[in-house]
mmCIF file of N, CA, C and O in Angstrom:
data_model
loop_
_atom_site.group_PDB
_atom_site.id
_atom_site.type_symbol
_atom_site.label_atom_id
_atom_site.label_comp_id
_atom_site.label_asym_id
_atom_site.label_seq_id
_atom_site.Cartn_x
_atom_site.Cartn_y
_atom_site.Cartn_z
ATOM 1 N N MET A 1 -117.229 74.297 86.080
ATOM 2 C CA MET A 1 -118.336 75.216 86.033
ATOM 3 C C MET A 1 -119.607 74.465 86.431
ATOM 4 O O MET A 1 -119.873 73.373 85.951
ATOM 5 N N GLU A 2 -120.364 75.054 87.319
ATOM 6 C CA GLU A 2 -121.610 74.448 87.761
ATOM 7 C C GLU A 2 -122.798 75.153 87.114
ATOM 8 O O GLU A 2 -122.782 76.369 86.935
ATOM 9 N N LYS A 3 -123.806 74.339 86.781
ATOM 10 C CA LYS A 3 -125.050 74.878 86.219
ATOM 11 C C LYS A 3 -126.215 74.140 86.844
ATOM 12 O O LYS A 3 -126.091 72.986 87.275
ATOM 13 N N ASP A 4 -127.357 74.796 86.876
ATOM 14 C CA ASP A 4 -128.566 74.222 87.457
ATOM 15 C C ASP A 4 -129.462 73.652 86.366
ATOM 16 O O ASP A 4 -129.659 74.277 85.321
ATOM 17 N N TYR A 5 -130.017 72.464 86.661
ATOM 18 C CA TYR A 5 -130.887 71.756 85.719
ATOM 19 C C TYR A 5 -132.082 71.167 86.454
ATOM 20 O O TYR A 5 -132.043 70.963 87.657
ATOM 21 N N ARG A 6 -133.119 70.872 85.665
ATOM 22 C CA ARG A 6 -134.251 70.081 86.160
ATOM 23 C C ARG A 6 -134.446 68.917 85.222
ATOM 24 O O ARG A 6 -134.295 69.020 84.011
ATOM 25 N N LEU A 7 -134.795 67.796 85.809
ATOM 26 C CA LEU A 7 -134.974 66.551 85.071
ATOM 27 C C LEU A 7 -136.244 66.599 84.222
ATOM 28 O O LEU A 7 -137.305 66.987 84.690
ATOM 29 N N ILE A 8 -136.106 66.179 82.962
ATOM 30 C CA ILE A 8 -137.255 66.059 82.061
ATOM 31 C C ILE A 8 -137.661 64.594 81.949
ATOM 32 O O ILE A 8 -138.814 64.240 82.155
ATOM 33 N N GLN A 9 -136.696 63.731 81.624
ATOM 34 C CA GLN A 9 -136.988 62.313 81.478
ATOM 35 C C GLN A 9 -135.700 61.508 81.557
ATOM 36 O O GLN A 9 -134.611 62.039 81.387
ATOM 37 N N ILE A 10 -135.870 60.205 81.819
ATOM 38 C CA ILE A 10 -134.756 59.261 81.822
ATOM 39 C C ILE A 10 -134.990 58.283 80.682
ATOM 40 O O ILE A 10 -136.089 57.743 80.529
ATOM 41 N N ILE A 11 -133.946 58.065 79.893
ATOM 42 C CA ILE A 11 -134.031 57.159 78.749
ATOM 43 C C ILE A 11 -133.030 56.034 78.951
ATOM 44 O O ILE A 11 -131.856 56.285 79.216
ATOM 45 N N GLU A 12 -133.502 54.794 78.865
ATOM 46 C CA GLU A 12 -132.600 53.645 78.901
ATOM 47 C C GLU A 12 -132.229 53.300 77.478
ATOM 48 O O GLU A 12 -133.085 53.279 76.598
ATOM 49 N N SER A 13 -130.941 53.045 77.253
ATOM 50 C CA SER A 13 -130.482 52.753 75.903
ATOM 51 C C SER A 13 -129.257 51.857 75.983
ATOM 52 O O SER A 13 -128.889 51.380 77.046
ATOM 53 N N ARG A 14 -128.626 51.659 74.841
ATOM 54 C CA ARG A 14 -127.385 50.895 74.758
ATOM 55 C C ARG A 14 -126.388 51.740 73.978
ATOM 56 O O ARG A 14 -126.714 52.269 72.924
ATOM 57 N N ASP A 15 -125.186 51.874 74.524
ATOM 58 C CA ASP A 15 -124.151 52.668 73.861
ATOM 59 C C ASP A 15 -123.686 51.944 72.611
ATOM 60 O O ASP A 15 -123.436 50.742 72.629
ATOM 61 N N ASN A 16 -123.554 52.672 71.504
ATOM 62 C CA ASN A 16 -123.194 52.045 70.231
ATOM 63 C C ASN A 16 -121.702 51.697 70.145
ATOM 64 O O ASN A 16 -121.309 50.976 69.235
ATOM 65 N N ILE A 17 -120.881 52.169 71.078
ATOM 66 C CA ILE A 17 -119.456 51.846 71.069
ATOM 67 C C ILE A 17 -119.121 50.754 72.077
ATOM 68 O O ILE A 17 -118.523 49.742 71.737
ATOM 69 N N THR A 18 -119.538 50.936 73.333
ATOM 70 C CA THR A 18 -119.203 49.958 74.385
ATOM 71 C C THR A 18 -120.176 48.788 74.424
ATOM 72 O O THR A 18 -119.885 47.773 75.024
ATOM 73 N N ARG A 19 -121.343 48.969 73.843
ATOM 74 C CA ARG A 19 -122.438 47.988 73.880
ATOM 75 C C ARG A 19 -123.009 47.805 75.292
ATOM 76 O O ARG A 19 -123.765 46.889 75.549
ATOM 77 N N GLU A 20 -122.643 48.694 76.204
ATOM 78 C CA GLU A 20 -123.163 48.652 77.572
ATOM 79 C C GLU A 20 -124.522 49.344 77.625
ATOM 80 O O GLU A 20 -124.805 50.247 76.833
ATOM 81 N N LYS A 21 -125.311 48.934 78.614
ATOM 82 C CA LYS A 21 -126.558 49.652 78.865
ATOM 83 C C LYS A 21 -126.200 50.997 79.484
ATOM 84 O O LYS A 21 -125.289 51.095 80.311
ATOM 85 N N ILE A 22 -126.910 52.030 79.037
ATOM 86 C CA ILE A 22 -126.664 53.374 79.543
ATOM 87 C C ILE A 22 -127.972 54.022 79.973
ATOM 88 O O ILE A 22 -129.058 53.588 79.576
ATOM 89 N N LEU A 23 -127.833 55.035 80.807
ATOM 90 C CA LEU A 23 -128.955 55.884 81.185
ATOM 91 C C LEU A 23 -128.675 57.275 80.644
ATOM 92 O O LEU A 23 -127.576 57.811 80.818
ATOM 93 N N ILE A 24 -129.668 57.836 79.972
ATOM 94 C CA ILE A 24 -129.570 59.188 79.435
ATOM 95 C C ILE A 24 -130.583 60.038 80.191
ATOM 96 O O ILE A 24 -131.777 59.744 80.176
ATOM 97 N N PHE A 25 -130.089 61.052 80.857
ATOM 98 C CA PHE A 25 -130.946 61.953 81.599
ATOM 99 C C PHE A 25 -131.120 63.220 80.774
ATOM 100 O O PHE A 25 -130.158 63.926 80.509
ATOM 101 N N GLU A 26 -132.348 63.452 80.326
ATOM 102 C CA GLU A 26 -132.634 64.690 79.609
ATOM 103 C C GLU A 26 -132.920 65.761 80.648
ATOM 104 O O GLU A 26 -133.827 65.621 81.468
ATOM 105 N N MET A 27 -132.117 66.820 80.602
ATOM 106 C CA MET A 27 -132.199 67.870 81.609
ATOM 107 C C MET A 27 -132.410 69.221 80.928
ATOM 108 O O MET A 27 -131.804 69.505 79.895
ATOM 109 N N ALA A 28 -133.271 70.021 81.519
ATOM 110 C CA ALA A 28 -133.496 71.385 81.022
ATOM 111 C C ALA A 28 -132.675 72.343 81.870
ATOM 112 O O ALA A 28 -132.702 72.286 83.101
ATOM 113 N N LEU A 29 -131.933 73.204 81.202
ATOM 114 C CA LEU A 29 -131.140 74.208 81.889
ATOM 115 C C LEU A 29 -132.070 75.204 82.567
ATOM 116 O O LEU A 29 -133.038 75.673 81.965
ATOM 117 N N VAL A 30 -131.794 75.505 83.819
ATOM 118 C CA VAL A 30 -132.582 76.483 84.563
ATOM 119 C C VAL A 30 -131.904 77.835 84.396
ATOM 120 O O VAL A 30 -130.718 77.978 84.689
ATOM 121 N N GLU A 31 -132.637 78.792 83.891
ATOM 122 C CA GLU A 31 -132.096 80.131 83.686
ATOM 123 C C GLU A 31 -132.759 81.082 84.671
ATOM 124 O O GLU A 31 -133.970 81.231 84.684
ATOM 125 N N TYR A 32 -131.926 81.687 85.508
ATOM 126 C CA TYR A 32 -132.429 82.607 86.531
ATOM 127 C C TYR A 32 -132.577 83.998 85.955
ATOM 128 O O TYR A 32 -131.835 84.394 85.069
ATOM 129 N N ASN A 33 -133.525 84.755 86.520
ATOM 130 C CA ASN A 33 -133.633 86.152 86.105
ATOM 131 C C ASN A 33 -132.511 86.944 86.779
ATOM 132 O O ASN A 33 -131.757 86.409 87.593
ATOM 133 N N PHE A 34 -132.399 88.204 86.473
ATOM 134 C CA PHE A 34 -131.273 89.023 86.927
ATOM 135 C C PHE A 34 -131.107 88.996 88.447
ATOM 136 O O PHE A 34 -130.002 88.930 88.966
ATOM 137 N N ASN A 35 -132.185 89.047 89.187
ATOM 138 C CA ASN A 35 -132.114 89.097 90.652
ATOM 139 C C ASN A 35 -132.123 87.718 91.308
ATOM 140 O O ASN A 35 -132.098 87.622 92.523
ATOM 141 N N ARG A 36 -132.174 86.662 90.510
ATOM 142 C CA ARG A 36 -132.254 85.284 91.003
ATOM 143 C C ARG A 36 -133.435 85.087 91.960
ATOM 144 O O ARG A 36 -133.362 84.305 92.900
ATOM 145 N N THR A 37 -134.500 85.831 91.723
ATOM 146 C CA THR A 37 -135.695 85.669 92.547
ATOM 147 C C THR A 37 -136.653 84.669 91.927
ATOM 148 O O THR A 37 -137.635 84.288 92.538
ATOM 149 N N GLY A 38 -136.374 84.260 90.734
ATOM 150 C CA GLY A 38 -137.197 83.291 90.029
ATOM 151 C C GLY A 38 -136.374 82.688 88.926
ATOM 152 O O GLY A 38 -135.228 83.062 88.703
ATOM 153 N N TYR A 39 -136.960 81.731 88.223
ATOM 154 C CA TYR A 39 -136.217 81.114 87.129
ATOM 155 C C TYR A 39 -137.162 80.696 86.024
ATOM 156 O O TYR A 39 -138.362 80.574 86.230
ATOM 157 N N ASN A 40 -136.585 80.511 84.846
ATOM 158 C CA ASN A 40 -137.336 80.046 83.686
ATOM 159 C C ASN A 40 -137.034 78.575 83.475
ATOM 160 O O ASN A 40 -135.878 78.161 83.540
ATOM 161 N N PHE A 41 -138.050 77.811 83.221
ATOM 162 C CA PHE A 41 -137.909 76.379 83.038
ATOM 163 C C PHE A 41 -139.044 75.909 82.149
ATOM 164 O O PHE A 41 -140.209 76.167 82.430
ATOM 165 N N ILE A 42 -138.697 75.238 81.050
ATOM 166 C CA ILE A 42 -139.709 74.718 80.134
ATOM 167 C C ILE A 42 -139.674 73.195 80.230
ATOM 168 O O ILE A 42 -138.750 72.562 79.724
ATOM 169 N N PRO A 43 -140.646 72.593 80.917
ATOM 170 C CA PRO A 43 -140.592 71.159 81.230
ATOM 171 C C PRO A 43 -141.094 70.232 80.125
ATOM 172 O O PRO A 43 -141.968 69.407 80.335
ATOM 173 N N THR A 44 -140.550 70.380 78.932
ATOM 174 C CA THR A 44 -140.946 69.492 77.844
ATOM 175 C C THR A 44 -139.696 68.992 77.128
ATOM 176 O O THR A 44 -138.677 69.680 77.082
ATOM 177 N N PRO A 45 -139.766 67.779 76.554
ATOM 178 C CA PRO A 45 -138.631 67.308 75.755
ATOM 179 C C PRO A 45 -138.366 68.278 74.603
ATOM 180 O O PRO A 45 -139.292 68.773 73.969
ATOM 181 N N SER A 46 -137.101 68.573 74.372
ATOM 182 C CA SER A 46 -136.736 69.536 73.341
ATOM 183 C C SER A 46 -135.276 69.339 72.971
ATOM 184 O O SER A 46 -134.467 68.931 73.802
ATOM 185 N N VAL A 47 -134.922 69.657 71.744
ATOM 186 C CA VAL A 47 -133.535 69.579 71.307
ATOM 187 C C VAL A 47 -132.680 70.589 72.074
ATOM 188 O O VAL A 47 -131.468 70.446 72.145
ATOM 189 N N ASN A 48 -133.288 71.588 72.686
ATOM 190 C CA ASN A 48 -132.544 72.572 73.476
ATOM 191 C C ASN A 48 -132.136 72.038 74.845
ATOM 192 O O ASN A 48 -131.278 72.629 75.501
ATOM 193 N N ASN A 49 -132.751 70.951 75.284
ATOM 194 C CA ASN A 49 -132.356 70.330 76.545
ATOM 195 C C ASN A 49 -131.051 69.580 76.344
ATOM 196 O O ASN A 49 -130.683 69.225 75.232
ATOM 197 N N HIS A 50 -130.365 69.330 77.419
ATOM 198 C CA HIS A 50 -129.097 68.618 77.367
ATOM 199 C C HIS A 50 -129.279 67.171 77.805
ATOM 200 O O HIS A 50 -130.111 66.870 78.659
ATOM 201 N N PHE A 51 -128.490 66.289 77.210
ATOM 202 C CA PHE A 51 -128.440 64.887 77.626
ATOM 203 C C PHE A 51 -127.212 64.692 78.509
ATOM 204 O O PHE A 51 -126.132 65.200 78.201
ATOM 205 N N PHE A 52 -127.381 63.932 79.589
ATOM 206 C CA PHE A 52 -126.275 63.522 80.450
ATOM 207 C C PHE A 52 -126.255 62.001 80.431
ATOM 208 O O PHE A 52 -127.255 61.362 80.769
ATOM 209 N N VAL A 53 -125.116 61.417 80.022
ATOM 210 C CA VAL A 53 -125.022 59.980 79.780
ATOM 211 C C VAL A 53 -124.128 59.325 80.834
ATOM 212 O O VAL A 53 -123.007 59.779 81.072
ATOM 213 N N TYR A 54 -124.659 58.245 81.429
ATOM 214 C CA TYR A 54 -123.951 57.463 82.441
ATOM 215 C C TYR A 54 -124.104 55.978 82.108
ATOM 216 O O TYR A 54 -125.130 55.576 81.545
ATOM 217 N N PRO A 55 -123.149 55.142 82.529
ATOM 218 C CA PRO A 55 -123.381 53.693 82.416
ATOM 219 C C PRO A 55 -124.528 53.309 83.347
ATOM 220 O O PRO A 55 -124.706 53.911 84.405
ATOM 221 N N ASN A 56 -125.306 52.333 82.946
ATOM 222 C CA ASN A 56 -126.491 51.941 83.708
ATOM 223 C C ASN A 56 -126.144 51.368 85.074
ATOM 224 O O ASN A 56 -126.938 51.425 85.987
ATOM 225 N N LYS A 57 -124.954 50.836 85.239
ATOM 226 C CA LYS A 57 -124.604 50.211 86.513
ATOM 227 C C LYS A 57 -124.274 51.221 87.604
ATOM 228 O O LYS A 57 -124.055 50.852 88.738
ATOM 229 N N SER A 58 -124.252 52.496 87.276
ATOM 230 C CA SER A 58 -123.955 53.499 88.294
ATOM 231 C C SER A 58 -125.189 53.747 89.167
ATOM 232 O O SER A 58 -126.313 53.448 88.782
ATOM 233 N N ASP A 59 -124.971 54.309 90.342
ATOM 234 C CA ASP A 59 -126.066 54.605 91.265
ATOM 235 C C ASP A 59 -126.647 55.999 91.043
ATOM 236 O O ASP A 59 -127.381 56.502 91.864
ATOM 237 N N ILE A 60 -126.311 56.604 89.925
ATOM 238 C CA ILE A 60 -126.706 57.980 89.675
ATOM 239 C C ILE A 60 -128.224 58.133 89.541
ATOM 240 O O ILE A 60 -128.773 59.187 89.845
ATOM 241 N N GLU A 61 -128.904 57.080 89.133
ATOM 242 C CA GLU A 61 -130.364 57.171 88.985
ATOM 243 C C GLU A 61 -131.015 57.520 90.315
ATOM 244 O O GLU A 61 -131.970 58.298 90.359
ATOM 245 N N ASN A 62 -130.496 56.971 91.417
ATOM 246 C CA ASN A 62 -131.049 57.293 92.736
ATOM 247 C C ASN A 62 -130.920 58.787 93.037
ATOM 248 O O ASN A 62 -131.819 59.385 93.620
ATOM 249 N N TYR A 63 -129.798 59.381 92.639
ATOM 250 C CA TYR A 63 -129.590 60.810 92.874
ATOM 251 C C TYR A 63 -130.638 61.634 92.119
ATOM 252 O O TYR A 63 -131.274 62.515 92.686
ATOM 253 N N TYR A 64 -130.813 61.342 90.844
ATOM 254 C CA TYR A 64 -131.756 62.124 90.044
ATOM 255 C C TYR A 64 -133.205 61.854 90.437
ATOM 256 O O TYR A 64 -134.033 62.760 90.374
ATOM 257 N N MET A 65 -133.503 60.632 90.832
ATOM 258 C CA MET A 65 -134.890 60.282 91.135
ATOM 259 C C MET A 65 -135.267 60.511 92.592
ATOM 260 O O MET A 65 -136.436 60.428 92.934
ATOM 261 N N SER A 66 -134.302 60.814 93.456
ATOM 262 C CA SER A 66 -134.625 61.010 94.872
ATOM 263 C C SER A 66 -135.647 62.127 95.047
ATOM 264 O O SER A 66 -136.577 62.002 95.811
ATOM 265 N N GLU A 67 -135.468 63.212 94.344
ATOM 266 C CA GLU A 67 -136.440 64.311 94.326
ATOM 267 C C GLU A 67 -136.428 64.899 92.916
ATOM 268 O O GLU A 67 -135.784 65.911 92.666
ATOM 269 N N PRO A 68 -137.145 64.256 91.984
ATOM 270 C CA PRO A 68 -137.045 64.643 90.571
ATOM 271 C C PRO A 68 -137.483 66.070 90.265
ATOM 272 O O PRO A 68 -137.083 66.632 89.255
ATOM 273 N N GLU A 69 -138.294 66.677 91.118
ATOM 274 C CA GLU A 69 -138.760 68.041 90.870
ATOM 275 C C GLU A 69 -137.761 69.093 91.338
ATOM 276 O O GLU A 69 -137.888 70.262 90.997
ATOM 277 N N GLU A 70 -136.773 68.685 92.109
ATOM 278 C CA GLU A 70 -135.790 69.622 92.645
ATOM 279 C C GLU A 70 -134.782 70.030 91.582
ATOM 280 O O GLU A 70 -134.458 69.259 90.680
ATOM 281 N N ILE A 71 -134.270 71.225 91.702
ATOM 282 C CA ILE A 71 -133.192 71.698 90.830
ATOM 283 C C ILE A 71 -131.914 70.991 91.244
ATOM 284 O O ILE A 71 -131.593 70.900 92.430
ATOM 285 N N LYS A 72 -131.196 70.447 90.259
ATOM 286 C CA LYS A 72 -129.930 69.752 90.497
ATOM 287 C C LYS A 72 -128.799 70.632 89.970
ATOM 288 O O LYS A 72 -128.845 71.086 88.829
ATOM 289 N N THR A 73 -127.798 70.855 90.801
ATOM 290 C CA THR A 73 -126.615 71.590 90.380
ATOM 291 C C THR A 73 -125.580 70.574 89.931
ATOM 292 O O THR A 73 -125.183 69.699 90.702
ATOM 293 N N LEU A 74 -125.169 70.659 88.673
ATOM 294 C CA LEU A 74 -124.217 69.711 88.112
ATOM 295 C C LEU A 74 -122.898 70.410 87.810
ATOM 296 O O LEU A 74 -122.882 71.511 87.263
ATOM 297 N N ASP A 75 -121.816 69.743 88.167
ATOM 298 C CA ASP A 75 -120.480 70.236 87.860
ATOM 299 C C ASP A 75 -120.118 69.745 86.465
ATOM 300 O O ASP A 75 -119.816 68.565 86.279
ATOM 301 N N LEU A 76 -120.143 70.632 85.511
ATOM 302 C CA LEU A 76 -119.901 70.246 84.117
ATOM 303 C C LEU A 76 -118.451 69.826 83.875
ATOM 304 O O LEU A 76 -118.149 69.219 82.853
ATOM 305 N N ASN A 77 -117.556 70.109 84.825
ATOM 306 C CA ASN A 77 -116.168 69.661 84.700
ATOM 307 C C ASN A 77 -116.046 68.144 84.842
ATOM 308 O O ASN A 77 -115.025 67.576 84.484
ATOM 309 N N ALA A 78 -117.075 67.484 85.345
ATOM 310 C CA ALA A 78 -117.067 66.030 85.498
ATOM 311 C C ALA A 78 -117.459 65.320 84.198
ATOM 312 O O ALA A 78 -117.482 64.094 84.149
ATOM 313 N N PHE A 79 -117.741 66.097 83.152
ATOM 314 C CA PHE A 79 -118.241 65.551 81.893
ATOM 315 C C PHE A 79 -117.402 66.036 80.715
ATOM 316 O O PHE A 79 -116.790 67.093 80.773
ATOM 317 N N ASN A 80 -117.427 65.247 79.638
ATOM 318 C CA ASN A 80 -116.947 65.694 78.338
ATOM 319 C C ASN A 80 -118.187 65.959 77.504
ATOM 320 O O ASN A 80 -119.107 65.136 77.490
ATOM 321 N N ASP A 81 -118.222 67.103 76.821
ATOM 322 C CA ASP A 81 -119.432 67.444 76.074
ATOM 323 C C ASP A 81 -119.192 67.388 74.571
ATOM 324 O O ASP A 81 -118.084 67.637 74.092
ATOM 325 N N TYR A 82 -120.248 67.016 73.865
ATOM 326 C CA TYR A 82 -120.239 66.861 72.413
ATOM 327 C C TYR A 82 -121.564 67.354 71.861
ATOM 328 O O TYR A 82 -122.568 67.378 72.568
ATOM 329 N N MET A 83 -121.562 67.692 70.599
ATOM 330 C CA MET A 83 -122.813 67.933 69.883
ATOM 331 C C MET A 83 -123.129 66.629 69.157
ATOM 332 O O MET A 83 -122.338 66.165 68.338
ATOM 333 N N ILE A 84 -124.260 66.020 69.499
ATOM 334 C CA ILE A 84 -124.650 64.721 68.960
ATOM 335 C C ILE A 84 -125.898 64.894 68.101
ATOM 336 O O ILE A 84 -126.845 65.581 68.497
ATOM 337 N N LYS A 85 -125.889 64.250 66.940
ATOM 338 C CA LYS A 85 -127.058 64.293 66.066
ATOM 339 C C LYS A 85 -128.107 63.326 66.612
ATOM 340 O O LYS A 85 -127.851 62.138 66.804
ATOM 341 N N THR A 86 -129.298 63.843 66.879
ATOM 342 C CA THR A 86 -130.428 63.038 67.331
ATOM 343 C C THR A 86 -131.551 63.186 66.310
ATOM 344 O O THR A 86 -131.486 64.067 65.447
ATOM 345 N N PRO A 87 -132.584 62.365 66.386
ATOM 346 C CA PRO A 87 -133.699 62.519 65.441
ATOM 347 C C PRO A 87 -134.328 63.922 65.479
ATOM 348 O O PRO A 87 -134.857 64.394 64.483
ATOM 349 N N GLU A 88 -134.236 64.591 66.643
ATOM 350 C CA GLU A 88 -134.814 65.930 66.764
ATOM 351 C C GLU A 88 -133.887 67.014 66.241
ATOM 352 O O GLU A 88 -134.303 68.144 66.032
ATOM 353 N N GLY A 89 -132.597 66.700 66.086
ATOM 354 C CA GLY A 89 -131.603 67.682 65.658
ATOM 355 C C GLY A 89 -130.342 67.555 66.497
ATOM 356 O O GLY A 89 -130.194 66.627 67.288
ATOM 357 N N MET A 90 -129.427 68.494 66.337
ATOM 358 C CA MET A 90 -128.170 68.478 67.089
ATOM 359 C C MET A 90 -128.446 68.829 68.548
ATOM 360 O O MET A 90 -129.162 69.788 68.827
ATOM 361 N N ARG A 91 -127.871 68.031 69.452
ATOM 362 C CA ARG A 91 -128.138 68.220 70.877
ATOM 363 C C ARG A 91 -126.826 68.172 71.659
ATOM 364 O O ARG A 91 -125.996 67.305 71.432
ATOM 365 N N LYS A 92 -126.666 69.078 72.598
ATOM 366 C CA LYS A 92 -125.498 69.059 73.477
ATOM 367 C C LYS A 92 -125.643 67.868 74.420
ATOM 368 O O LYS A 92 -126.657 67.720 75.104
ATOM 369 N N THR A 93 -124.607 67.022 74.421
ATOM 370 C CA THR A 93 -124.640 65.785 75.193
ATOM 371 C C THR A 93 -123.385 65.700 76.049
ATOM 372 O O THR A 93 -122.284 65.914 75.555
ATOM 373 N N PHE A 94 -123.580 65.400 77.314
ATOM 374 C CA PHE A 94 -122.486 65.310 78.274
ATOM 375 C C PHE A 94 -122.297 63.850 78.679
ATOM 376 O O PHE A 94 -123.238 63.221 79.172
ATOM 377 N N PHE A 95 -121.094 63.322 78.481
ATOM 378 C CA PHE A 95 -120.749 61.972 78.918
ATOM 379 C C PHE A 95 -119.903 62.091 80.176
ATOM 380 O O PHE A 95 -118.919 62.841 80.191
ATOM 381 N N ILE A 96 -120.267 61.345 81.230
ATOM 382 C CA ILE A 96 -119.445 61.334 82.433
ATOM 383 C C ILE A 96 -118.041 60.892 82.010
ATOM 384 O O ILE A 96 -117.897 59.984 81.189
ATOM 385 N N LYS A 97 -117.008 61.552 82.507
ATOM 386 C CA LYS A 97 -115.641 61.385 81.987
ATOM 387 C C LYS A 97 -115.143 59.945 82.008
ATOM 388 O O LYS A 97 -114.532 59.493 81.044
ATOM 389 N N GLU A 98 -115.375 59.208 83.092
ATOM 390 C CA GLU A 98 -114.874 57.831 83.173
ATOM 391 C C GLU A 98 -115.450 56.963 82.064
ATOM 392 O O GLU A 98 -114.744 56.167 81.451
ATOM 393 N N PHE A 99 -116.721 57.115 81.804
ATOM 394 C CA PHE A 99 -117.376 56.355 80.748
ATOM 395 C C PHE A 99 -116.874 56.802 79.376
ATOM 396 O O PHE A 99 -116.609 55.982 78.497
ATOM 397 N N ASP A 100 -116.709 58.098 79.201
ATOM 398 C CA ASP A 100 -116.221 58.621 77.928
ATOM 399 C C ASP A 100 -114.810 58.115 77.634
ATOM 400 O O ASP A 100 -114.487 57.809 76.491
ATOM 401 N N GLU A 101 -113.977 57.983 78.653
ATOM 402 C CA GLU A 101 -112.624 57.450 78.459
ATOM 403 C C GLU A 101 -112.676 55.997 77.984
ATOM 404 O O GLU A 101 -111.908 55.600 77.106
ATOM 405 N N ARG A 102 -113.574 55.201 78.543
ATOM 406 C CA ARG A 102 -113.748 53.812 78.075
ATOM 407 C C ARG A 102 -114.170 53.789 76.617
ATOM 408 O O ARG A 102 -113.672 52.985 75.826
ATOM 409 N N ARG A 103 -115.059 54.673 76.249
ATOM 410 C CA ARG A 103 -115.518 54.755 74.860
ATOM 411 C C ARG A 103 -114.354 55.095 73.931
ATOM 412 O O ARG A 103 -114.204 54.495 72.874
ATOM 413 N N LYS A 104 -113.535 56.059 74.336
ATOM 414 C CA LYS A 104 -112.386 56.460 73.516
ATOM 415 C C LYS A 104 -111.389 55.315 73.364
ATOM 416 O O LYS A 104 -110.854 55.100 72.276
ATOM 417 N N ASN A 105 -111.120 54.580 74.448
ATOM 418 C CA ASN A 105 -110.185 53.450 74.382
ATOM 419 C C ASN A 105 -110.683 52.371 73.436
ATOM 420 O O ASN A 105 -109.905 51.784 72.674
ATOM 421 N N ILE A 106 -111.957 52.095 73.467
ATOM 422 C CA ILE A 106 -112.531 51.085 72.564
ATOM 423 C C ILE A 106 -112.415 51.552 71.120
ATOM 424 O O ILE A 106 -112.044 50.780 70.245
ATOM 425 N N LYS A 107 -112.715 52.830 70.877
ATOM 426 C CA LYS A 107 -112.589 53.362 69.509
ATOM 427 C C LYS A 107 -111.163 53.248 69.001
ATOM 428 O O LYS A 107 -110.936 52.876 67.854
ATOM 429 N N LEU A 108 -110.174 53.568 69.858
ATOM 430 C CA LEU A 108 -108.765 53.480 69.456
ATOM 431 C C LEU A 108 -108.360 52.043 69.128
ATOM 432 O O LEU A 108 -107.592 51.805 68.204
ATOM 433 N N ASN A 109 -108.866 51.096 69.902
ATOM 434 C CA ASN A 109 -108.523 49.692 69.683
ATOM 435 C C ASN A 109 -109.216 49.094 68.452
ATOM 436 O O ASN A 109 -108.799 48.054 67.951
ATOM 437 N N GLN A 110 -110.275 49.729 67.987
ATOM 438 C CA GLN A 110 -110.986 49.233 66.805
ATOM 439 C C GLN A 110 -110.338 49.680 65.513
ATOM 440 O O GLN A 110 -110.638 49.163 64.457
ATOM 441 N N VAL A 111 -109.453 50.650 65.590
ATOM 442 C CA VAL A 111 -108.832 51.199 64.373
ATOM 443 C C VAL A 111 -107.716 50.329 63.883
ATOM 444 O O VAL A 111 -107.155 49.502 64.347
#
């Protein structure tokens, strides 16, 4: 399933499972009106925005930053999604599948 988003901010962090540096892209879902002649977009950080998580070594930052004001269509099938507790509240968070698989393998080996 594909959905349209606009970039709000990029956050550099470290994953608490893999200990790798990660990039978190906070994205606001773009909601079109009935005729798709316009769209609603609230360009502020919010718990309603979605996080997209990638390992920092990926080239994905160039894609998002090439034209940060442009609407990006993302294929959500490329991600595993979770509800993650953040300081602002519960937030829908999408981990790119390859990275999420590494996280799962590490968790299994720690048990």
